[in-house]
Short mmCIF file of C-alpha atoms and ligand atoms in Angstrom, two decimals:
data_model
loop_
_atom_site.label_atom_id
_atom_site.label_comp_id
_atom_site.label_asym_id
_atom_site.label_seq_id
_atom_site.Cartn_x
_atom_site.Cartn_y
_atom_site.Cartn_z
CA UNK A 1476 -95.55 8.73 -12.87
CA UNK A 1477 -93.44 11.90 -12.78
CA UNK A 1478 -95.16 14.20 -11.25
CA UNK A 1479 -93.35 17.58 -11.80
CA UNK A 1480 -92.59 16.52 -15.88
CA UNK A 1481 -92.06 20.45 -16.67
CA UNK A 1482 -89.68 20.55 -14.08
CA UNK A 1483 -87.12 23.57 -15.45
CA UNK A 1484 -88.73 24.52 -18.05
CA UNK A 1485 -89.11 27.46 -18.93
CA UNK A 1486 -92.26 29.03 -19.80
CA UNK A 1487 -93.99 32.21 -21.03
CA UNK A 1488 -97.91 33.05 -21.08
CA UNK A 1489 -99.70 35.67 -21.92
CA UNK A 1490 -103.25 36.96 -20.61
CA UNK A 1491 -106.21 39.13 -20.39
CA UNK A 1492 -107.19 42.08 -22.54
CA UNK A 1493 -104.38 44.97 -23.37
CA UNK A 1494 -105.71 48.79 -23.27
CA UNK A 1495 -104.88 50.59 -26.09
CA UNK A 1496 -105.00 54.60 -24.38
CA UNK A 1497 -106.72 57.16 -26.25
CA UNK A 1498 -106.00 60.09 -23.76
CA UNK A 1499 -105.02 59.83 -20.68
CA UNK A 1500 -108.51 59.10 -19.26
CA UNK A 1501 -109.89 56.67 -22.09
CA UNK A 1502 -108.81 53.30 -23.93
CA UNK A 1503 -110.32 50.40 -26.23
CA UNK A 1504 -110.21 47.08 -25.06
CA UNK A 1505 -112.07 44.14 -25.25
CA UNK A 1506 -114.07 41.47 -23.37
CA UNK A 1507 -111.34 38.61 -22.42
CA UNK A 1508 -111.75 38.31 -18.91
CA UNK A 1509 -108.16 36.17 -18.97
CA UNK A 1510 -109.09 33.33 -17.12
CA UNK A 1511 -107.46 30.52 -19.31
CA UNK A 1512 -104.43 32.31 -20.13
CA UNK A 1513 -104.30 32.43 -15.91
CA UNK A 1514 -105.30 28.31 -15.65
CA UNK A 1515 -102.84 27.66 -17.87
CA UNK A 1516 -100.74 29.56 -15.89
CA UNK A 1517 -101.06 27.54 -13.41
CA UNK A 1518 -101.68 24.37 -14.70
CA UNK A 1519 -97.85 24.73 -15.69
CA UNK A 1520 -96.70 25.61 -12.73
CA UNK A 1521 -98.54 22.96 -11.00
CA UNK A 1522 -96.35 20.28 -13.70
CA UNK A 1523 -93.21 22.25 -12.06
CA UNK A 1524 -92.35 24.70 -14.95
CA UNK A 1525 -90.79 27.68 -13.95
CA UNK A 1526 -93.22 30.20 -15.50
CA UNK A 1527 -93.30 33.33 -16.19
CA UNK A 1528 -97.45 35.55 -16.72
CA UNK A 1529 -97.60 38.47 -18.69
CA UNK A 1530 -100.75 39.91 -18.05
CA UNK A 1531 -103.12 42.52 -19.51
CA UNK A 1532 -105.59 44.19 -16.65
CA UNK A 1533 -107.59 41.66 -14.91
CA UNK A 1534 -109.65 41.13 -12.60
CA UNK A 1535 -108.09 37.69 -11.27
CA UNK A 1536 -105.11 37.16 -9.01
CA UNK A 1537 -101.86 35.18 -10.13
CA UNK A 1538 -101.66 31.73 -9.38
CA UNK A 1539 -98.89 31.25 -7.15
CA UNK A 1540 -95.86 30.63 -7.61
CA UNK A 1541 -96.43 32.36 -11.07
CA UNK A 1542 -93.70 35.46 -11.80
CA UNK A 1543 -95.85 37.54 -12.98
CA UNK A 1544 -95.65 40.71 -14.50
CA UNK A 1545 -98.17 42.94 -15.29
CA UNK A 1546 -98.62 45.51 -18.59
CA UNK A 1547 -101.25 47.78 -20.01
CA UNK A 1548 -100.87 47.67 -23.83
CA UNK A 1549 -99.72 45.78 -26.59
CA UNK A 1550 -96.28 47.30 -27.05
CA UNK A 1551 -96.13 47.02 -23.32
CA UNK A 1552 -96.67 43.27 -23.59
CA UNK A 1553 -94.41 42.78 -26.79
CA UNK A 1554 -91.39 44.14 -24.49
CA UNK A 1555 -92.24 42.10 -21.71
CA UNK A 1556 -92.09 38.98 -23.53
CA UNK A 1557 -89.15 40.00 -24.78
CA UNK A 1558 -87.25 41.02 -21.77
CA UNK A 1559 -88.89 36.97 -21.09
CA UNK A 1560 -86.86 34.95 -23.27
CA UNK A 1561 -84.97 32.87 -23.90
CA UNK A 1562 -87.80 30.66 -22.64
CA UNK A 1563 -88.56 27.06 -23.64
CA UNK A 1564 -92.36 27.18 -24.26
CA UNK A 1565 -94.36 30.53 -25.04
CA UNK A 1566 -98.13 30.61 -25.11
CA UNK A 1567 -100.03 33.68 -26.00
CA UNK A 1568 -103.41 32.98 -24.42
CA UNK A 1569 -103.82 37.39 -24.58
CA UNK A 1570 -106.56 38.58 -26.56
CA UNK A 1571 -103.88 41.71 -27.35
CA UNK A 1572 -105.85 44.52 -29.17
CA UNK A 1573 -105.41 44.92 -33.21
CA UNK A 1574 -104.93 48.48 -33.38
CA UNK A 1575 -103.94 51.27 -30.96
CA UNK A 1576 -104.82 55.25 -31.62
CA UNK A 1577 -101.88 56.70 -33.90
CA UNK A 1578 -101.57 59.58 -31.26
CA UNK A 1579 -102.83 59.19 -28.03
CA UNK A 1580 -103.74 62.87 -26.96
CA UNK A 1581 -101.44 63.66 -24.20
CA UNK A 1582 -104.67 65.79 -22.65
CA UNK A 1583 -108.12 64.74 -22.02
CA UNK A 1584 -109.51 65.15 -25.52
CA UNK A 1585 -112.80 67.67 -25.12
CA UNK A 1586 -116.35 68.11 -26.56
CA UNK A 1587 -115.82 71.01 -28.70
CA UNK A 1588 -119.64 71.47 -29.10
CA UNK A 1589 -122.67 69.35 -29.40
CA UNK A 1590 -122.28 67.95 -32.68
CA UNK A 1591 -119.04 67.46 -33.75
CA UNK A 1592 -117.27 64.21 -32.65
CA UNK A 1593 -113.81 63.06 -32.44
CA UNK A 1594 -112.04 61.20 -35.80
CA UNK A 1595 -109.67 58.61 -34.31
CA UNK A 1596 -107.33 57.30 -35.91
CA UNK A 1597 -105.65 53.97 -35.62
CA UNK A 1598 -102.43 51.86 -36.24
CA UNK A 1599 -101.42 47.97 -36.16
CA UNK A 1600 -100.09 46.94 -33.35
CA UNK A 1601 -97.31 44.37 -33.21
CA UNK A 1602 -97.95 40.76 -33.18
CA UNK A 1603 -96.12 39.31 -29.89
CA UNK A 1604 -97.68 35.52 -31.93
CA UNK A 1605 -95.98 36.22 -34.48
CA UNK A 1606 -92.95 38.06 -33.32
CA UNK A 1607 -92.45 35.18 -30.84
CA UNK A 1608 -92.49 32.38 -33.43
CA UNK A 1609 -90.67 34.38 -35.60
CA UNK A 1610 -87.47 35.44 -33.65
CA UNK A 1611 -84.75 33.21 -35.33
CA UNK A 1612 -82.40 31.26 -32.86
CA UNK A 1613 -83.91 33.11 -29.72
CA UNK A 1614 -87.19 31.21 -30.69
CA UNK A 1615 -88.93 28.95 -27.81
CA UNK A 1616 -89.51 25.56 -28.77
CA UNK A 1617 -92.95 25.01 -28.79
CA UNK A 1618 -95.14 28.37 -29.38
CA UNK A 1619 -98.77 27.82 -28.79
CA UNK A 1620 -101.54 30.48 -29.80
CA UNK A 1621 -104.86 31.30 -29.73
CA UNK A 1622 -107.63 31.98 -32.08
CA UNK A 1623 -110.94 32.73 -31.18
CA UNK A 1624 -112.88 32.90 -34.03
CA UNK A 1625 -116.90 34.04 -34.57
CA UNK A 1626 -117.27 32.08 -37.92
CA UNK A 1627 -115.15 28.88 -40.03
CA UNK A 1628 -113.35 28.58 -36.70
CA UNK A 1629 -111.08 24.91 -37.75
CA UNK A 1630 -110.37 26.98 -41.06
CA UNK A 1631 -109.34 30.39 -40.06
CA UNK A 1632 -107.35 28.96 -37.27
CA UNK A 1633 -105.76 26.23 -40.12
CA UNK A 1634 -104.16 29.59 -42.25
CA UNK A 1635 -103.35 31.11 -38.66
CA UNK A 1636 -101.27 28.62 -37.27
CA UNK A 1637 -99.67 28.26 -41.19
CA UNK A 1638 -99.08 32.62 -41.18
CA UNK A 1639 -98.20 33.12 -37.55
CA UNK A 1640 -95.60 30.24 -38.17
CA UNK A 1641 -96.62 28.87 -34.40
CA UNK A 1642 -96.39 25.39 -33.56
CA UNK A 1643 -100.06 24.52 -31.99
CA UNK A 1644 -103.62 26.65 -32.54
CA UNK A 1645 -106.40 26.30 -29.70
CA UNK A 1646 -109.40 27.29 -31.87
CA UNK A 1647 -112.24 28.45 -29.79
CA UNK A 1648 -115.90 29.79 -30.85
CA UNK A 1649 -116.29 33.07 -29.85
CA UNK A 1650 -119.93 33.92 -30.82
CA UNK A 1651 -121.89 35.87 -27.86
CA UNK A 1652 -124.07 32.19 -27.53
CA UNK A 1653 -121.14 30.21 -26.52
CA UNK A 1654 -120.28 32.33 -23.47
CA UNK A 1655 -116.63 31.77 -23.69
CA UNK A 1656 -115.58 34.89 -23.30
CA UNK A 1657 -115.82 35.92 -20.03
CA UNK A 1658 -117.14 32.33 -19.11
CA UNK A 1659 -115.53 29.35 -17.44
CA UNK A 1660 -116.29 26.83 -19.90
CA UNK A 1661 -114.71 27.00 -23.71
CA UNK A 1662 -114.92 24.41 -26.22
CA UNK A 1663 -111.49 23.74 -28.33
CA UNK A 1664 -109.84 22.64 -31.39
CA UNK A 1665 -106.22 21.65 -31.19
CA UNK A 1666 -104.41 22.55 -34.41
CA UNK A 1667 -101.12 20.65 -35.19
CA UNK A 1668 -99.01 20.50 -38.27
CA UNK A 1669 -101.23 17.25 -38.11
CA UNK A 1670 -104.14 19.13 -38.34
CA UNK A 1671 -107.66 19.27 -36.59
CA UNK A 1672 -108.24 17.85 -33.10
CA UNK A 1673 -111.48 18.77 -31.35
CA UNK A 1674 -111.89 18.50 -27.66
CA UNK A 1675 -114.79 18.23 -25.59
CA UNK A 1676 -116.92 20.86 -24.22
CA UNK A 1677 -114.90 20.93 -20.67
CA UNK A 1678 -113.44 23.75 -17.81
CA UNK A 1679 -111.14 26.45 -18.30
CA UNK A 1680 -109.36 24.68 -15.79
CA UNK A 1681 -109.97 21.23 -17.17
CA UNK A 1682 -108.99 22.88 -20.43
CA UNK A 1683 -105.28 24.47 -19.45
CA UNK A 1684 -104.51 20.71 -17.63
CA UNK A 1685 -105.72 18.97 -20.93
CA UNK A 1686 -102.96 21.29 -22.69
CA UNK A 1687 -100.08 21.22 -20.13
CA UNK A 1688 -100.15 17.48 -20.05
CA UNK A 1689 -100.27 17.12 -24.08
CA UNK A 1690 -96.99 19.63 -23.97
CA UNK A 1691 -95.21 17.22 -20.86
CA UNK A 1692 -95.71 14.44 -23.05
CA UNK A 1693 -94.88 16.01 -26.19
CA UNK A 1694 -91.54 17.25 -24.81
CA UNK A 1695 -91.20 13.77 -23.59
CA UNK A 1696 -91.55 12.49 -26.75
CA UNK A 1697 -89.19 14.61 -28.35
CA UNK A 1698 -86.26 14.47 -25.61
O1 C5P B 1936 -105.27 37.25 -34.89
P1 C5P B 1936 -105.42 36.79 -33.64
O2 C5P B 1936 -105.55 38.03 -32.71
O3 C5P B 1936 -107.25 35.76 -33.99
O4 C5P B 1936 -104.31 36.12 -33.25
C1 C5P B 1936 -104.96 35.22 -32.16
C2 C5P B 1936 -103.38 34.90 -31.74
O5 C5P B 1936 -102.89 35.44 -31.46
C3 C5P B 1936 -103.21 34.74 -29.57
O6 C5P B 1936 -102.53 33.66 -29.19
C4 C5P B 1936 -102.86 36.03 -29.34
O7 C5P B 1936 -102.50 36.04 -28.01
C5 C5P B 1936 -101.90 36.55 -30.08
N1 C5P B 1936 -101.93 38.02 -30.60
C6 C5P B 1936 -100.78 38.27 -30.67
N2 C5P B 1936 -100.74 39.92 -30.53
C7 C5P B 1936 -101.42 40.30 -31.67
C8 C5P B 1936 -102.76 39.51 -31.87
C9 C5P B 1936 -102.87 38.41 -31.35
O8 C5P B 1936 -99.83 38.08 -29.39
N3 C5P B 1936 -101.27 41.57 -31.31
#
């Protein structure tokens, strides 16, 4: 068998959380570790793909041989992803913040007195997965998203696939009891146009290899 079935295949992977500034010293974020996205970038690279990993702030080291782009906010992530176009494949594993503060303060927000707390006004961040999925002639041939849900996991993911316009969605349950966020294991469902395929619980590395193999098989079938 071909050891490098993805040789020369340009792949964009997003990973990690984004940080959205409230002021120069504070931000809002989420518990994403970046582990699943980094594992995917590595697995794709090992099958020969030419990988660009656009990552928010994480504690991880970039995998060897991957073109690594570090960003902080959702808007920066979108710009970095658009810069990485055209690409054959896009895999959006980042937990992008859905909202950012409409007008981050230029100076540190100060306590006024002991009772009054600031009121923050939010606006929606760009949806990177939807933007790449609906990017017309520049659209990657295969766009894959994730759906982190805490209830109705597969139902929500099936409608998310249609709403965003991506080809595949990997859905997982991120309820605190599952330990998925920050943990080393993941229980995923792969949703494509034909329906829902449950995967056994496995390490994030194993899930990344399984996904990469499936992508290679898909490209071979569609070649
Ligand atoms: O809508 P939701 O955040 O659940 O969608 C998750 C999927 O969309 C993930 O693939 C995530 O990387 C992507 N996403 C994105 N940009 C956003 C929000 C989500 O790329 N602003």
